[in-house]
PDB file of C-alpha atoms and ligand atoms in Angstrom:
ATOM      1  CA  MET T  15       0.386 -27.962 -10.292  1.00 65.00           C
ATOM      2  CA  VAL T  16      -1.916 -25.988  -8.042  1.00 68.00           C
ATOM      3  CA  ARG T  17      -1.484 -27.170  -4.253  1.00 76.00           C
ATOM      4  CA  ILE T  18      -4.664 -28.144  -2.659  1.00 82.00           C
ATOM      5  CA  LEU T  19      -4.191 -26.996   1.120  1.00 86.00           C
ATOM      6  CA  GLN T  20      -5.500 -28.434   4.218  1.00 90.00           C
ATOM      7  CA  PRO T  21      -8.510 -26.458   5.606  1.00 92.00           C
ATOM      8  CA  GLU T  22      -6.531 -25.231   8.691  1.00 94.00           C
ATOM      9  CA  GLU T  23      -3.702 -24.205   6.776  1.00 94.00           C
ATOM     10  CA  ARG T  24      -5.837 -22.503   4.247  1.00 94.00           C
ATOM     11  CA  ARG T  25      -8.230 -20.685   7.136  1.00 96.00           C
ATOM     12  CA  GLU T  26      -4.600 -19.461   8.582  1.00 96.00           C
ATOM     13  CA  ALA T  27      -3.444 -17.975   5.170  1.00 96.00           C
ATOM     14  CA  VAL T  28      -6.556 -16.349   4.488  1.00 97.00           C
ATOM     15  CA  ASN T  29      -7.036 -14.737   8.004  1.00 97.00           C
ATOM     16  CA  ARG T  30      -3.311 -13.432   7.831  1.00 97.00           C
ATOM     17  CA  MET T  31      -4.063 -11.625   4.732  1.00 97.00           C
ATOM     18  CA  HIS T  32      -7.240 -10.292   6.073  1.00 97.00           C
ATOM     19  CA  GLU T  33      -5.256  -9.104   9.042  1.00 97.00           C
ATOM     20  CA  LEU T  34      -2.602  -7.434   6.886  1.00 97.00           C
ATOM     21  CA  SER T  35      -4.201  -6.095   3.792  1.00 97.00           C
ATOM     22  CA  ASN T  36      -7.426  -5.278   5.913  1.00 97.00           C
ATOM     23  CA  GLN T  37      -9.266  -7.239   2.734  1.00 97.00           C
ATOM     24  CA  ASP T  38     -11.873  -9.792   3.179  1.00 97.00           C
ATOM     25  CA  ILE T  39     -10.897 -11.606   0.157  1.00 97.00           C
ATOM     26  CA  LEU T  40     -13.714 -14.203   0.890  1.00 97.00           C
ATOM     27  CA  LEU T  41     -16.279 -11.898  -0.334  1.00 98.00           C
ATOM     28  CA  CYS T  42     -14.855 -11.793  -3.671  1.00 98.00           C
ATOM     29  CA  LEU T  43     -17.528 -13.140  -6.290  1.00 97.00           C
ATOM     30  CA  GLN T  44     -14.843 -13.649  -9.183  1.00 98.00           C
ATOM     31  CA  CYS T  45     -17.023 -11.625 -11.484  1.00 98.00           C
ATOM     32  CA  GLY T  46     -13.936 -10.226 -13.181  1.00 98.00           C
ATOM     33  CA  LYS T  47     -14.703  -6.619 -13.312  1.00 98.00           C
ATOM     34  CA  CYS T  48     -11.027  -5.946 -11.659  1.00 98.00           C
ATOM     35  CA  THR T  49      -9.652  -7.479 -14.424  1.00 98.00           C
ATOM     36  CA  ALA T  50     -11.824  -6.160 -17.186  1.00 98.00           C
ATOM     37  CA  GLY T  51     -10.805  -2.454 -15.715  1.00 97.00           C
ATOM     38  CA  CYS T  52      -7.009  -3.300 -14.942  1.00 98.00           C
ATOM     39  CA  PRO T  53      -4.688  -1.325 -17.311  1.00 97.00           C
ATOM     40  CA  PHE T  54      -1.779  -4.111 -16.766  1.00 96.00           C
ATOM     41  CA  SER T  55      -3.859  -7.418 -16.833  1.00 96.00           C
ATOM     42  CA  ASN T  56      -2.926  -8.147 -20.226  1.00 96.00           C
ATOM     43  CA  ASP T  57       0.546  -8.094 -19.157  1.00 95.00           C
ATOM     44  CA  MET T  58       0.134  -9.800 -15.715  1.00 97.00           C
ATOM     45  CA  ASP T  59       0.619 -13.902 -15.563  1.00 97.00           C
ATOM     46  CA  LEU T  60      -2.090 -14.063 -13.152  1.00 97.00           C
ATOM     47  CA  ALA T  61      -5.557 -11.542 -13.914  1.00 98.00           C
ATOM     48  CA  PRO T  62      -6.193  -9.656 -10.771  1.00 98.00           C
ATOM     49  CA  HIS T  63      -9.455 -12.025 -10.067  1.00 98.00           C
ATOM     50  CA  GLN T  64      -7.042 -14.758 -10.315  1.00 98.00           C
ATOM     51  CA  ILE T  65      -4.820 -13.032  -7.668  1.00 98.00           C
ATOM     52  CA  VAL T  66      -7.825 -13.013  -5.359  1.00 98.00           C
ATOM     53  CA  ARG T  67      -8.687 -16.446  -6.113  1.00 97.00           C
ATOM     54  CA  MET T  68      -5.465 -17.799  -4.996  1.00 96.00           C
ATOM     55  CA  ALA T  69      -5.613 -15.776  -1.801  1.00 97.00           C
ATOM     56  CA  GLN T  70      -8.857 -17.322  -0.800  1.00 96.00           C
ATOM     57  CA  LEU T  71      -6.941 -20.665  -1.517  1.00 95.00           C
ATOM     58  CA  GLY T  72      -4.112 -19.744   0.538  1.00 95.00           C
ATOM     59  CA  LEU T  73      -1.768 -20.200  -2.253  1.00 96.00           C
ATOM     60  CA  ILE T  74       0.802 -17.634  -0.909  1.00 95.00           C
ATOM     61  CA  ASP T  75       3.878 -19.531  -2.221  1.00 94.00           C
ATOM     62  CA  GLU T  76       2.208 -19.404  -5.780  1.00 95.00           C
ATOM     63  CA  LEU T  77       1.757 -15.740  -5.485  1.00 96.00           C
ATOM     64  CA  LYS T  78       4.938 -14.891  -4.495  1.00 95.00           C
ATOM     65  CA  ALA T  79       6.107 -16.465  -7.522  1.00 95.00           C
ATOM     66  CA  SER T  80       3.864 -14.422  -9.669  1.00 95.00           C
ATOM     67  CA  GLU T  81       5.234 -11.480 -11.613  1.00 94.00           C
ATOM     68  CA  ALA T  82       1.572  -9.982 -11.695  1.00 96.00           C
ATOM     69  CA  ILE T  83       2.194  -8.463  -8.041  1.00 95.00           C
ATOM     70  CA  TRP T  84       5.055  -6.662  -9.343  1.00 93.00           C
ATOM     71  CA  TYR T  85       2.668  -5.301 -12.191  1.00 93.00           C
ATOM     72  CA  CYS T  86       0.139  -3.888 -10.136  1.00 95.00           C
ATOM     73  CA  ALA T  87       0.347  -0.005 -10.053  1.00 93.00           C
ATOM     74  CA  THR T  88      -1.592   0.575  -7.206  1.00 93.00           C
ATOM     75  CA  CYS T  89      -3.960   2.705  -9.592  1.00 94.00           C
ATOM     76  CA  PHE T  90      -7.145   1.644  -7.394  1.00 94.00           C
ATOM     77  CA  THR T  91      -9.349   0.911 -10.931  1.00 97.00           C
ATOM     78  CA  CYS T  92      -9.956  -2.634  -9.487  1.00 97.00           C
ATOM     79  CA  VAL T  93     -11.419  -1.510  -6.181  1.00 97.00           C
ATOM     80  CA  SER T  94     -13.123   1.387  -7.581  1.00 97.00           C
ATOM     81  CA  ARG T  95     -15.099  -1.150 -10.039  1.00 97.00           C
ATOM     82  CA  CYS T  96     -15.656  -4.081  -7.596  1.00 98.00           C
ATOM     83  CA  PRO T  97     -18.971  -4.532  -6.145  1.00 98.00           C
ATOM     84  CA  VAL T  98     -17.689  -5.619  -2.761  1.00 98.00           C
ATOM     85  CA  ALA T  99     -14.651  -2.939  -2.901  1.00 97.00           C
ATOM     86  CA  ILE T 100     -11.946  -5.425  -2.442  1.00 98.00           C
ATOM     87  CA  ASP T 101      -8.524  -3.422  -2.973  1.00 98.00           C
ATOM     88  CA  ILE T 102      -6.272  -6.032  -5.025  1.00 98.00           C
ATOM     89  CA  ALA T 103      -3.386  -3.277  -4.723  1.00 96.00           C
ATOM     90  CA  ALA T 104      -3.457  -4.138  -1.032  1.00 97.00           C
ATOM     91  CA  VAL T 105      -3.345  -8.010  -1.320  1.00 98.00           C
ATOM     92  CA  ALA T 106      -0.559  -7.549  -3.917  1.00 96.00           C
ATOM     93  CA  GLU T 107       1.314  -5.552  -1.345  1.00 94.00           C
ATOM     94  CA  VAL T 108       1.091  -8.234   1.264  1.00 96.00           C
ATOM     95  CA  ILE T 109       2.751 -10.524  -0.865  1.00 96.00           C
ATOM     96  CA  ARG T 110       5.366  -8.193  -1.665  1.00 93.00           C
ATOM     97  CA  LEU T 111       5.639  -7.785   2.059  1.00 91.00           C
ATOM     98  CA  TYR T 112       5.937 -11.691   2.521  1.00 93.00           C
ATOM     99  CA  LEU T 113       8.804 -11.766   0.088  1.00 91.00           C
ATOM    100  CA  GLN T 114      10.424  -8.758   1.692  1.00 85.00           C
ATOM    101  CA  MET T 115      10.251 -11.022   5.059  1.00 87.00           C
ATOM    102  CA  ASP T 116      11.740 -13.564   3.258  1.00 86.00           C
ATOM    103  CA  ASP T 117      14.811 -11.216   2.200  1.00 79.00           C
ATOM    104  CA  GLU T 118      14.169 -11.587  -1.582  1.00 75.00           C
ATOM    105  CA  ALA T 119      14.975  -8.142  -2.794  1.00 66.00           C
ATOM    106  CA  ARG T 120      13.852  -7.225  -6.237  1.00 73.00           C
ATOM    107  CA  PHE T 121      16.828  -4.752  -7.107  1.00 71.00           C
ATOM    108  CA  ASP T 122      19.707  -3.304  -6.023  1.00 75.00           C
ATOM    109  CA  PRO T 123      19.704   0.251  -4.639  1.00 75.00           C
ATOM    110  CA  GLU T 124      23.173   0.700  -5.961  1.00 79.00           C
ATOM    111  CA  SER T 125      22.140  -0.214  -9.594  1.00 80.00           C
ATOM    112  CA  ILE T 126      19.808   3.140  -9.475  1.00 81.00           C
ATOM    113  CA  PRO T 127      21.349   5.693 -12.042  1.00 84.00           C
ATOM    114  CA  LYS T 128      22.832   8.858 -10.128  1.00 87.00           C
ATOM    115  CA  SER T 129      20.835  11.183 -12.677  1.00 87.00           C
ATOM    116  CA  LEU T 130      17.783   9.365 -11.443  1.00 83.00           C
ATOM    117  CA  THR T 131      18.258   9.806  -7.796  1.00 84.00           C
ATOM    118  CA  GLU T 132      19.190  13.105  -8.245  1.00 87.00           C
ATOM    119  CA  ASN T 133      16.366  14.289 -10.760  1.00 89.00           C
ATOM    120  CA  ALA T 134      13.512  12.096  -9.914  1.00 87.00           C
ATOM    121  CA  PRO T 135      10.744  13.148  -7.500  1.00 87.00           C
ATOM    122  CA  GLN T 136      11.377  12.125  -4.074  1.00 86.00           C
ATOM    123  CA  GLN T 137       7.924  10.566  -3.795  1.00 85.00           C
ATOM    124  CA  ALA T 138       8.648   8.332  -6.852  1.00 84.00           C
ATOM    125  CA  LEU T 139      12.135   7.172  -5.252  1.00 83.00           C
ATOM    126  CA  VAL T 140      10.177   6.525  -2.051  1.00 83.00           C
ATOM    127  CA  SER T 141       7.855   4.416  -3.946  1.00 83.00           C
ATOM    128  CA  LEU T 142      10.442   2.660  -5.830  1.00 82.00           C
ATOM    129  CA  TYR T 143      12.232   1.648  -2.389  1.00 80.00           C
ATOM    130  CA  ARG T 144       8.954   0.879  -0.703  1.00 78.00           C
ATOM    131  CA  LYS T 145       8.034  -1.445  -3.774  1.00 80.00           C
ATOM    132  CA  PHE T 146      10.974  -3.265  -4.586  1.00 79.00           C
ATOM    133  CA  GLY T 147      13.377  -3.032  -1.702  1.00 71.00           C
ATOM    134  CA  ASN T 148      13.604  -4.633   1.323  1.00 60.00           C
TER     135      ASN T 148
HETATM  136  S1  SF4 D  14     -14.060  -7.051  -9.095  1.00 58.68           S
HETATM  137 FE1  SF4 D  14     -14.168  -7.780  -6.728  1.00 58.68          FE
HETATM  138  S2  SF4 D  14     -15.791  -9.379  -6.606  1.00 58.68           S
HETATM  139 FE2  SF4 D  14     -15.116  -9.082  -8.935  1.00 58.68          FE
HETATM  140  S3  SF4 D  14     -13.515 -10.637  -9.310  1.00 58.68           S
HETATM  141 FE3  SF4 D  14     -12.818  -8.873  -8.933  1.00 58.68          FE
HETATM  142  S4  SF4 D  14     -12.194  -8.749  -6.425  1.00 58.68           S
HETATM  143 FE4  SF4 D  14     -13.689 -10.194  -7.168  1.00 58.68          FE
HETATM  144  S1  SF4 D  15      -4.713  -1.453  -8.801  1.00 58.68           S
HETATM  145 FE1  SF4 D  15      -3.292  -2.948  -9.620  1.00 58.68          FE
HETATM  146  S2  SF4 D  15      -4.771  -4.665  -9.907  1.00 58.68           S
HETATM  147 FE2  SF4 D  15      -6.150  -3.151  -9.478  1.00 58.68          FE
HETATM  148  S3  SF4 D  15      -6.365  -2.104 -11.385  1.00 58.68           S
HETATM  149 FE3  SF4 D  15      -4.834  -1.129 -10.972  1.00 58.68          FE
HETATM  150  S4  SF4 D  15      -2.899  -2.175 -11.479  1.00 58.68           S
HETATM  151 FE4  SF4 D  15      -4.704  -3.416 -11.653  1.00 58.68          FE
END
């Protein structure tokens, strides 16, 4: 069941999201163009426009529990289509940052195969650590 936050709690969550992501999520019109263009929306448990809506409602705990924030590939299709230029990848990154601050790592670096660390482009490995590590 979705929680209903007190106005002050909600305002604080929205302001913090604005500060960390530099996105004014309150501008979202819920038009759905982000979801229509997102290459991963079919696999996400929350569609991109729902991520923004939940962020507007301050439902950070629910977003932290979603898989969608991990499916986002930071491809920027959504922001390129959004009429108010909301960067959902930045919103998802802030939620992942909250999880990192909670010390909830998604993977053990020791589990990365040696063949991958030796052969994968460094940028890919840095991105992997940045997205999934803590
Ligand atoms: S495209 Fe932009 S305005 Fe439309 S639902 Fe997505 S984030 Fe909101
Ligand atoms: S940046 Fe993320 S949410 Fe936006 S279209 Fe790409 S995968 Fe979907």
